[in-house]
Amino acid sequence: MAAVTNTFESVKATILSAHESTTSVEKVNFYNSWAENYDQDVAVLDYRAPSLAANSISSHFSSDREAALVLDVACGTGLVAKQMKIHGFGHFMGIDGSEAMLKLARESGLYQDLKQSLLGEEPLPVQWGLFDVVVIVGALSIGQVPVGVVRELCESTKPGGYICMTTRSNRDNVEYKAALERELKQMEDEGLWTCVEVSQVEDWERAVSQQEDGYIAGAVYLYKKLKL
């Protein structure tokens, strides 16, 4: 039992150290240094967001999954693509800011194309209106990707395609989550997309902040781009 506790404590320390990274370069350096241990560490956290997002997409996507083009934004090592592959999706393009993460994603063999890009600081390096599914898991939170990136996710999606996004519901992320939901609603009011499903999940991942224990909550948002 002590070994598990020690492992969790070390993962907690790693994640809390990320909060010290304020500039883009520092954040990228953090993820570059974390890449080799990332999959094992998030497994210790019981991080469920990749599977929850894949399940949400799968439950509503009725077209040819093998032929569908999926854009995995902030793809990391490929955890989301791995889950979507289980549901029959087979054509992935990934984008991430960390070259070390992209190296591991490349080694997974899941992606047909991978590109390095700093989200929110430069436009997504993709053709607008190309993808059947666009998914971003984990990056929409305080100190990571600005809320405005969701407009680029929508732009990247084919009319009639799906956009799946996740965020945390813990104390540190309350204001960010509220701003995100305002933007999602504003885009719906503008006629850009329609909300298909919002899932509030209690056991999202194990808490790492000093103010919380047990599990923190999170949310999965699934939107469908309207055909203009």
mmCIF file of N, CA and C in Angstrom, residues 100-199:
data_model
loop_
_atom_site.group_PDB
_atom_site.id
_atom_site.type_symbol
_atom_site.label_atom_id
_atom_site.label_comp_id
_atom_site.label_asym_id
_atom_site.label_seq_id
_atom_site.Cartn_x
_atom_site.Cartn_y
_atom_site.Cartn_z
ATOM 1 N N ALA A 100 8.385 16.243 -27.467
ATOM 2 C CA ALA A 100 8.614 14.952 -26.801
ATOM 3 C C ALA A 100 7.323 14.138 -26.735
ATOM 4 N N MET A 101 6.198 14.809 -26.483
ATOM 5 C CA MET A 101 4.902 14.118 -26.514
ATOM 6 C C MET A 101 4.605 13.609 -27.919
ATOM 7 N N LEU A 102 4.874 14.453 -28.919
ATOM 8 C CA LEU A 102 4.611 14.061 -30.311
ATOM 9 C C LEU A 102 5.463 12.865 -30.735
ATOM 10 N N LYS A 103 6.675 12.794 -30.219
ATOM 11 C CA LYS A 103 7.540 11.646 -30.533
ATOM 12 C C LYS A 103 6.885 10.350 -30.065
ATOM 13 N N LEU A 104 6.320 10.367 -28.861
ATOM 14 C CA LEU A 104 5.647 9.174 -28.345
ATOM 15 C C LEU A 104 4.362 8.888 -29.104
ATOM 16 N N ALA A 105 3.644 9.953 -29.487
ATOM 17 C CA ALA A 105 2.433 9.766 -30.296
ATOM 18 C C ALA A 105 2.795 9.128 -31.639
ATOM 19 N N ARG A 106 3.918 9.566 -32.205
ATOM 20 C CA ARG A 106 4.380 9.012 -33.492
ATOM 21 C C ARG A 106 4.693 7.526 -33.332
ATOM 22 N N GLU A 107 5.343 7.186 -32.229
ATOM 23 C CA GLU A 107 5.727 5.790 -31.982
ATOM 24 C C GLU A 107 4.521 4.885 -31.735
ATOM 25 N N SER A 108 3.391 5.483 -31.361
ATOM 26 C CA SER A 108 2.179 4.683 -31.128
ATOM 27 C C SER A 108 1.638 4.070 -32.416
ATOM 28 N N GLY A 109 1.964 4.698 -33.557
ATOM 29 C CA GLY A 109 1.477 4.204 -34.844
ATOM 30 C C GLY A 109 0.017 4.510 -35.117
ATOM 31 N N LEU A 110 -0.601 5.325 -34.271
ATOM 32 C CA LEU A 110 -2.035 5.616 -34.418
ATOM 33 C C LEU A 110 -2.317 6.756 -35.390
ATOM 34 N N TYR A 111 -1.338 7.630 -35.586
ATOM 35 C CA TYR A 111 -1.585 8.869 -36.323
ATOM 36 C C TYR A 111 -1.021 8.821 -37.743
ATOM 37 N N GLN A 112 -1.794 9.336 -38.691
ATOM 38 C CA GLN A 112 -1.319 9.476 -40.056
ATOM 39 C C GLN A 112 -0.498 10.763 -40.227
ATOM 40 N N ASP A 113 -0.756 11.743 -39.337
ATOM 41 C CA ASP A 113 -0.053 13.019 -39.435
ATOM 42 C C ASP A 113 0.012 13.642 -38.039
ATOM 43 N N LEU A 114 1.137 14.279 -37.716
ATOM 44 C CA LEU A 114 1.317 14.953 -36.431
ATOM 45 C C LEU A 114 2.024 16.283 -36.665
ATOM 46 N N LYS A 115 1.557 17.321 -35.970
ATOM 47 C CA LYS A 115 2.165 18.648 -36.129
ATOM 48 C C LYS A 115 2.360 19.302 -34.776
ATOM 49 N N GLN A 116 3.467 20.050 -34.666
ATOM 50 C CA GLN A 116 3.746 20.792 -33.444
ATOM 51 C C GLN A 116 3.192 22.204 -33.578
ATOM 52 N N SER A 117 2.433 22.641 -32.567
ATOM 53 C CA SER A 117 1.843 23.978 -32.602
ATOM 54 C C SER A 117 1.487 24.409 -31.187
ATOM 55 N N LEU A 118 1.710 25.689 -30.866
ATOM 56 C CA LEU A 118 1.339 26.234 -29.566
ATOM 57 C C LEU A 118 -0.080 26.775 -29.638
ATOM 58 N N LEU A 119 -1.000 26.075 -29.030
ATOM 59 C CA LEU A 119 -2.416 26.443 -29.093
ATOM 60 C C LEU A 119 -2.642 27.801 -28.454
ATOM 61 N N GLY A 120 -3.397 28.636 -29.149
ATOM 62 C CA GLY A 120 -3.710 29.953 -28.623
ATOM 63 C C GLY A 120 -2.689 31.008 -28.982
ATOM 64 N N GLU A 121 -1.518 30.579 -29.460
ATOM 65 C CA GLU A 121 -0.478 31.540 -29.838
ATOM 66 C C GLU A 121 -0.267 31.595 -31.333
ATOM 67 N N GLU A 122 -0.687 30.554 -32.014
ATOM 68 C CA GLU A 122 -0.620 30.523 -33.477
ATOM 69 C C GLU A 122 -1.826 29.737 -33.976
ATOM 70 N N PRO A 123 -2.284 30.035 -35.196
ATOM 71 C CA PRO A 123 -3.470 29.340 -35.700
ATOM 72 C C PRO A 123 -3.243 27.828 -35.789
ATOM 73 N N LEU A 124 -4.305 27.059 -35.623
ATOM 74 C CA LEU A 124 -4.186 25.615 -35.814
ATOM 75 C C LEU A 124 -3.665 25.343 -37.223
ATOM 76 N N PRO A 125 -2.630 24.534 -37.371
ATOM 77 C CA PRO A 125 -2.028 24.292 -38.692
ATOM 78 C C PRO A 125 -2.793 23.242 -39.499
ATOM 79 N N VAL A 126 -4.077 23.522 -39.721
ATOM 80 C CA VAL A 126 -4.933 22.578 -40.440
ATOM 81 C C VAL A 126 -5.817 23.335 -41.424
ATOM 82 N N GLN A 127 -6.373 22.573 -42.353
ATOM 83 C CA GLN A 127 -7.332 23.144 -43.307
ATOM 84 C C GLN A 127 -8.693 23.259 -42.634
ATOM 85 N N TRP A 128 -9.319 24.426 -42.745
ATOM 86 C CA TRP A 128 -10.649 24.615 -42.161
ATOM 87 C C TRP A 128 -11.676 23.703 -42.834
ATOM 88 N N GLY A 129 -12.623 23.238 -42.051
ATOM 89 C CA GLY A 129 -13.751 22.472 -42.583
ATOM 90 C C GLY A 129 -13.415 21.088 -43.080
ATOM 91 N N LEU A 130 -12.337 20.503 -42.573
ATOM 92 C CA LEU A 130 -11.857 19.229 -43.121
ATOM 93 C C LEU A 130 -12.263 18.008 -42.298
ATOM 94 N N PHE A 131 -12.456 18.164 -40.982
ATOM 95 C CA PHE A 131 -12.516 17.008 -40.090
ATOM 96 C C PHE A 131 -13.945 16.616 -39.700
ATOM 97 N N ASP A 132 -14.165 15.306 -39.642
ATOM 98 C CA ASP A 132 -15.457 14.768 -39.206
ATOM 99 C C ASP A 132 -15.618 14.884 -37.698
ATOM 100 N N VAL A 133 -14.504 14.763 -36.984
ATOM 101 C CA VAL A 133 -14.493 14.879 -35.519
ATOM 102 C C VAL A 133 -13.271 15.691 -35.111
ATOM 103 N N VAL A 134 -13.469 16.651 -34.225
ATOM 104 C CA VAL A 134 -12.362 17.375 -33.597
ATOM 105 C C VAL A 134 -12.504 17.175 -32.092
ATOM 106 N N VAL A 135 -11.423 16.777 -31.450
ATOM 107 C CA VAL A 135 -11.489 16.480 -30.016
ATOM 108 C C VAL A 135 -10.311 17.140 -29.296
ATOM 109 N N ILE A 136 -10.593 17.716 -28.138
ATOM 110 C CA ILE A 136 -9.542 18.272 -27.277
ATOM 111 C C ILE A 136 -9.831 17.823 -25.849
ATOM 112 N N VAL A 137 -8.907 17.090 -25.277
ATOM 113 C CA VAL A 137 -9.092 16.515 -23.941
ATOM 114 C C VAL A 137 -7.944 16.968 -23.036
ATOM 115 N N GLY A 138 -8.291 17.583 -21.912
ATOM 116 C CA GLY A 138 -7.301 17.922 -20.901
ATOM 117 C C GLY A 138 -6.716 19.317 -20.986
ATOM 118 N N ALA A 139 -6.675 19.911 -22.186
ATOM 119 C CA ALA A 139 -5.970 21.186 -22.352
ATOM 120 C C ALA A 139 -6.827 22.409 -22.047
ATOM 121 N N LEU A 140 -8.147 22.254 -22.072
ATOM 122 C CA LEU A 140 -9.027 23.391 -21.795
ATOM 123 C C LEU A 140 -9.160 23.560 -20.282
ATOM 124 N N SER A 141 -8.191 24.255 -19.700
ATOM 125 C CA SER A 141 -8.234 24.505 -18.258
ATOM 126 C C SER A 141 -7.320 25.676 -17.930
ATOM 127 N N ILE A 142 -7.460 26.175 -16.727
ATOM 128 C CA ILE A 142 -6.734 27.358 -16.288
ATOM 129 C C ILE A 142 -5.226 27.177 -16.474
ATOM 130 N N GLY A 143 -4.591 28.188 -17.064
ATOM 131 C CA GLY A 143 -3.150 28.147 -17.247
ATOM 132 C C GLY A 143 -2.665 27.348 -18.426
ATOM 133 N N GLN A 144 -3.597 26.816 -19.231
ATOM 134 C CA GLN A 144 -3.173 26.024 -20.382
ATOM 135 C C GLN A 144 -3.603 26.684 -21.693
ATOM 136 N N VAL A 145 -4.771 26.335 -22.203
ATOM 137 C CA VAL A 145 -5.200 26.843 -23.513
ATOM 138 C C VAL A 145 -6.302 27.885 -23.323
ATOM 139 N N PRO A 146 -6.199 29.052 -23.976
ATOM 140 C CA PRO A 146 -7.256 30.056 -23.837
ATOM 141 C C PRO A 146 -8.591 29.578 -24.405
ATOM 142 N N VAL A 147 -9.674 30.042 -23.780
ATOM 143 C CA VAL A 147 -11.028 29.634 -24.169
ATOM 144 C C VAL A 147 -11.297 29.867 -25.657
ATOM 145 N N GLY A 148 -10.755 30.951 -26.213
ATOM 146 C CA GLY A 148 -11.029 31.307 -27.601
ATOM 147 C C GLY A 148 -10.634 30.266 -28.630
ATOM 148 N N VAL A 149 -9.789 29.311 -28.237
ATOM 149 C CA VAL A 149 -9.363 28.240 -29.151
ATOM 150 C C VAL A 149 -10.553 27.428 -29.652
ATOM 151 N N VAL A 150 -11.647 27.388 -28.880
ATOM 152 C CA VAL A 150 -12.787 26.559 -29.300
ATOM 153 C C VAL A 150 -13.360 27.026 -30.638
ATOM 154 N N ARG A 151 -13.192 28.294 -30.973
ATOM 155 C CA ARG A 151 -13.671 28.774 -32.284
ATOM 156 C C ARG A 151 -12.869 28.143 -33.422
ATOM 157 N N GLU A 152 -11.583 27.945 -33.190
ATOM 158 C CA GLU A 152 -10.761 27.284 -34.204
ATOM 159 C C GLU A 152 -11.127 25.807 -34.342
ATOM 160 N N LEU A 153 -11.503 25.195 -33.221
ATOM 161 C CA LEU A 153 -11.947 23.798 -33.284
ATOM 162 C C LEU A 153 -13.177 23.686 -34.181
ATOM 163 N N CYS A 154 -14.103 24.617 -34.001
ATOM 164 C CA CYS A 154 -15.319 24.629 -34.811
ATOM 165 C C CYS A 154 -14.992 24.878 -36.282
ATOM 166 N N GLU A 155 -14.100 25.840 -36.531
ATOM 167 C CA GLU A 155 -13.696 26.161 -37.912
ATOM 168 C C GLU A 155 -13.085 24.948 -38.606
ATOM 169 N N SER A 156 -12.374 24.121 -37.854
ATOM 170 C CA SER A 156 -11.674 22.971 -38.422
ATOM 171 C C SER A 156 -12.611 21.831 -38.805
ATOM 172 N N THR A 157 -13.821 21.873 -38.271
ATOM 173 C CA THR A 157 -14.765 20.765 -38.414
ATOM 174 C C THR A 157 -15.634 20.920 -39.654
ATOM 175 N N LYS A 158 -15.941 19.813 -40.296
ATOM 176 C CA LYS A 158 -16.885 19.818 -41.425
ATOM 177 C C LYS A 158 -18.274 20.224 -40.935
ATOM 178 N N PRO A 159 -19.062 20.890 -41.760
ATOM 179 C CA PRO A 159 -20.474 21.076 -41.404
ATOM 180 C C PRO A 159 -21.117 19.710 -41.138
ATOM 181 N N GLY A 160 -21.791 19.589 -40.012
ATOM 182 C CA GLY A 160 -22.374 18.307 -39.624
ATOM 183 C C GLY A 160 -21.441 17.443 -38.803
ATOM 184 N N GLY A 161 -20.185 17.890 -38.634
ATOM 185 C CA GLY A 161 -19.213 17.136 -37.849
ATOM 186 C C GLY A 161 -19.325 17.437 -36.360
ATOM 187 N N TYR A 162 -18.562 16.705 -35.564
ATOM 188 C CA TYR A 162 -18.663 16.800 -34.102
ATOM 189 C C TYR A 162 -17.400 17.394 -33.490
ATOM 190 N N ILE A 163 -17.604 18.182 -32.435
ATOM 191 C CA ILE A 163 -16.515 18.746 -31.655
ATOM 192 C C ILE A 163 -16.711 18.298 -30.213
ATOM 193 N N CYS A 164 -15.696 17.611 -29.662
ATOM 194 C CA CYS A 164 -15.779 17.115 -28.289
ATOM 195 C C CYS A 164 -14.693 17.787 -27.449
ATOM 196 N N MET A 165 -15.099 18.344 -26.308
ATOM 197 C CA MET A 165 -14.188 19.090 -25.435
ATOM 198 C C MET A 165 -14.393 18.649 -23.994
ATOM 199 N N THR A 166 -13.335 18.728 -23.210
ATOM 200 C CA THR A 166 -13.453 18.403 -21.792
ATOM 201 C C THR A 166 -12.836 19.513 -20.954
ATOM 202 N N THR A 167 -13.285 19.628 -19.717
ATOM 203 C CA THR A 167 -12.626 20.493 -18.739
ATOM 204 C C THR A 167 -12.857 19.935 -17.347
ATOM 205 N N ARG A 168 -12.073 20.440 -16.401
ATOM 206 C CA ARG A 168 -12.223 20.017 -15.009
ATOM 207 C C ARG A 168 -13.217 20.907 -14.292
ATOM 208 N N SER A 169 -13.810 20.392 -13.222
ATOM 209 C CA SER A 169 -14.777 21.156 -12.430
ATOM 210 C C SER A 169 -14.264 21.435 -11.021
ATOM 211 N N ASN A 170 -12.960 21.307 -10.827
ATOM 212 C CA ASN A 170 -12.413 21.523 -9.480
ATOM 213 C C ASN A 170 -12.307 23.015 -9.160
ATOM 214 N N ARG A 171 -12.005 23.302 -7.922
ATOM 215 C CA ARG A 171 -12.030 24.672 -7.399
ATOM 216 C C ARG A 171 -11.156 25.624 -8.218
ATOM 217 N N ASP A 172 -9.964 25.194 -8.571
ATOM 218 C CA ASP A 172 -9.040 26.066 -9.305
ATOM 219 C C ASP A 172 -9.545 26.426 -10.701
ATOM 220 N N ASN A 173 -10.446 25.622 -11.232
ATOM 221 C CA ASN A 173 -10.869 25.788 -12.621
ATOM 222 C C ASN A 173 -12.280 26.369 -12.765
ATOM 223 N N VAL A 174 -12.875 26.814 -11.669
ATOM 224 C CA VAL A 174 -14.266 27.275 -11.694
ATOM 225 C C VAL A 174 -14.466 28.446 -12.653
ATOM 226 N N GLU A 175 -13.602 29.447 -12.564
ATOM 227 C CA GLU A 175 -13.766 30.633 -13.412
ATOM 228 C C GLU A 175 -13.519 30.296 -14.878
ATOM 229 N N TYR A 176 -12.515 29.478 -15.130
ATOM 230 C CA TYR A 176 -12.231 29.081 -16.510
ATOM 231 C C TYR A 176 -13.416 28.314 -17.099
ATOM 232 N N LYS A 177 -13.943 27.379 -16.320
ATOM 233 C CA LYS A 177 -15.071 26.581 -16.811
ATOM 234 C C LYS A 177 -16.272 27.469 -17.122
ATOM 235 N N ALA A 178 -16.543 28.471 -16.275
ATOM 236 C CA ALA A 178 -17.659 29.384 -16.515
ATOM 237 C C ALA A 178 -17.438 30.183 -17.799
ATOM 238 N N ALA A 179 -16.199 30.641 -18.018
ATOM 239 C CA ALA A 179 -15.874 31.387 -19.243
ATOM 240 C C ALA A 179 -16.006 30.499 -20.473
ATOM 241 N N LEU A 180 -15.563 29.248 -20.340
ATOM 242 C CA LEU A 180 -15.688 28.293 -21.444
ATOM 243 C C LEU A 180 -17.153 28.077 -21.796
ATOM 244 N N GLU A 181 -17.988 27.858 -20.802
ATOM 245 C CA GLU A 181 -19.410 27.596 -21.066
ATOM 246 C C GLU A 181 -20.109 28.823 -21.654
ATOM 247 N N ARG A 182 -19.676 30.017 -21.257
ATOM 248 C CA ARG A 182 -20.227 31.236 -21.876
ATOM 249 C C ARG A 182 -19.880 31.290 -23.363
ATOM 250 N N GLU A 183 -18.638 30.927 -23.688
ATOM 251 C CA GLU A 183 -18.213 30.942 -25.096
ATOM 252 C C GLU A 183 -18.943 29.878 -25.907
ATOM 253 N N LEU A 184 -19.108 28.693 -25.341
ATOM 254 C CA LEU A 184 -19.840 27.627 -26.041
ATOM 255 C C LEU A 184 -21.271 28.061 -26.332
ATOM 256 N N LYS A 185 -21.905 28.695 -25.345
ATOM 257 C CA LYS A 185 -23.283 29.176 -25.504
ATOM 258 C C LYS A 185 -23.347 30.319 -26.515
ATOM 259 N N GLN A 186 -22.376 31.224 -26.460
ATOM 260 C CA GLN A 186 -22.339 32.337 -27.409
ATOM 261 C C GLN A 186 -22.234 31.825 -28.845
ATOM 262 N N MET A 187 -21.402 30.824 -29.050
ATOM 263 C CA MET A 187 -21.242 30.255 -30.394
ATOM 264 C C MET A 187 -22.510 29.549 -30.847
ATOM 265 N N GLU A 188 -23.242 28.969 -29.900
ATOM 266 C CA GLU A 188 -24.525 28.355 -30.245
ATOM 267 C C GLU A 188 -25.522 29.447 -30.631
ATOM 268 N N ASP A 189 -25.517 30.555 -29.886
ATOM 269 C CA ASP A 189 -26.404 31.676 -30.206
ATOM 270 C C ASP A 189 -26.088 32.281 -31.579
ATOM 271 N N GLU A 190 -24.814 32.197 -31.963
ATOM 272 C CA GLU A 190 -24.393 32.721 -33.270
ATOM 273 C C GLU A 190 -24.726 31.767 -34.416
ATOM 274 N N GLY A 191 -25.242 30.592 -34.087
ATOM 275 C CA GLY A 191 -25.625 29.635 -35.115
ATOM 276 C C GLY A 191 -24.468 28.835 -35.688
ATOM 277 N N LEU A 192 -23.375 28.747 -34.935
ATOM 278 C CA LEU A 192 -22.205 28.014 -35.417
ATOM 279 C C LEU A 192 -22.313 26.513 -35.162
ATOM 280 N N TRP A 193 -22.916 26.164 -34.048
ATOM 281 C CA TRP A 193 -23.062 24.756 -33.692
ATOM 282 C C TRP A 193 -24.242 24.573 -32.744
ATOM 283 N N THR A 194 -24.567 23.312 -32.487
ATOM 284 C CA THR A 194 -25.626 23.009 -31.535
ATOM 285 C C THR A 194 -25.107 22.010 -30.506
ATOM 286 N N CYS A 195 -25.573 22.154 -29.276
ATOM 287 C CA CYS A 195 -25.127 21.262 -28.209
ATOM 288 C C CYS A 195 -25.831 19.910 -28.328
ATOM 289 N N VAL A 196 -25.037 18.853 -28.395
ATOM 290 C CA VAL A 196 -25.574 17.495 -28.487
ATOM 291 C C VAL A 196 -25.691 16.874 -27.101
ATOM 292 N N GLU A 197 -24.650 17.098 -26.271
ATOM 293 C CA GLU A 197 -24.609 16.431 -24.968
ATOM 294 C C GLU A 197 -23.591 17.125 -24.064
ATOM 295 N N VAL A 198 -23.972 17.291 -22.809
ATOM 296 C CA VAL A 198 -23.025 17.727 -21.780
ATOM 297 C C VAL A 198 -23.100 16.707 -20.648
ATOM 298 N N SER A 199 -21.982 16.120 -20.331
ATOM 299 C CA SER A 199 -21.941 15.120 -19.255
ATOM 300 C C SER A 199 -21.102 15.641 -18.102
#
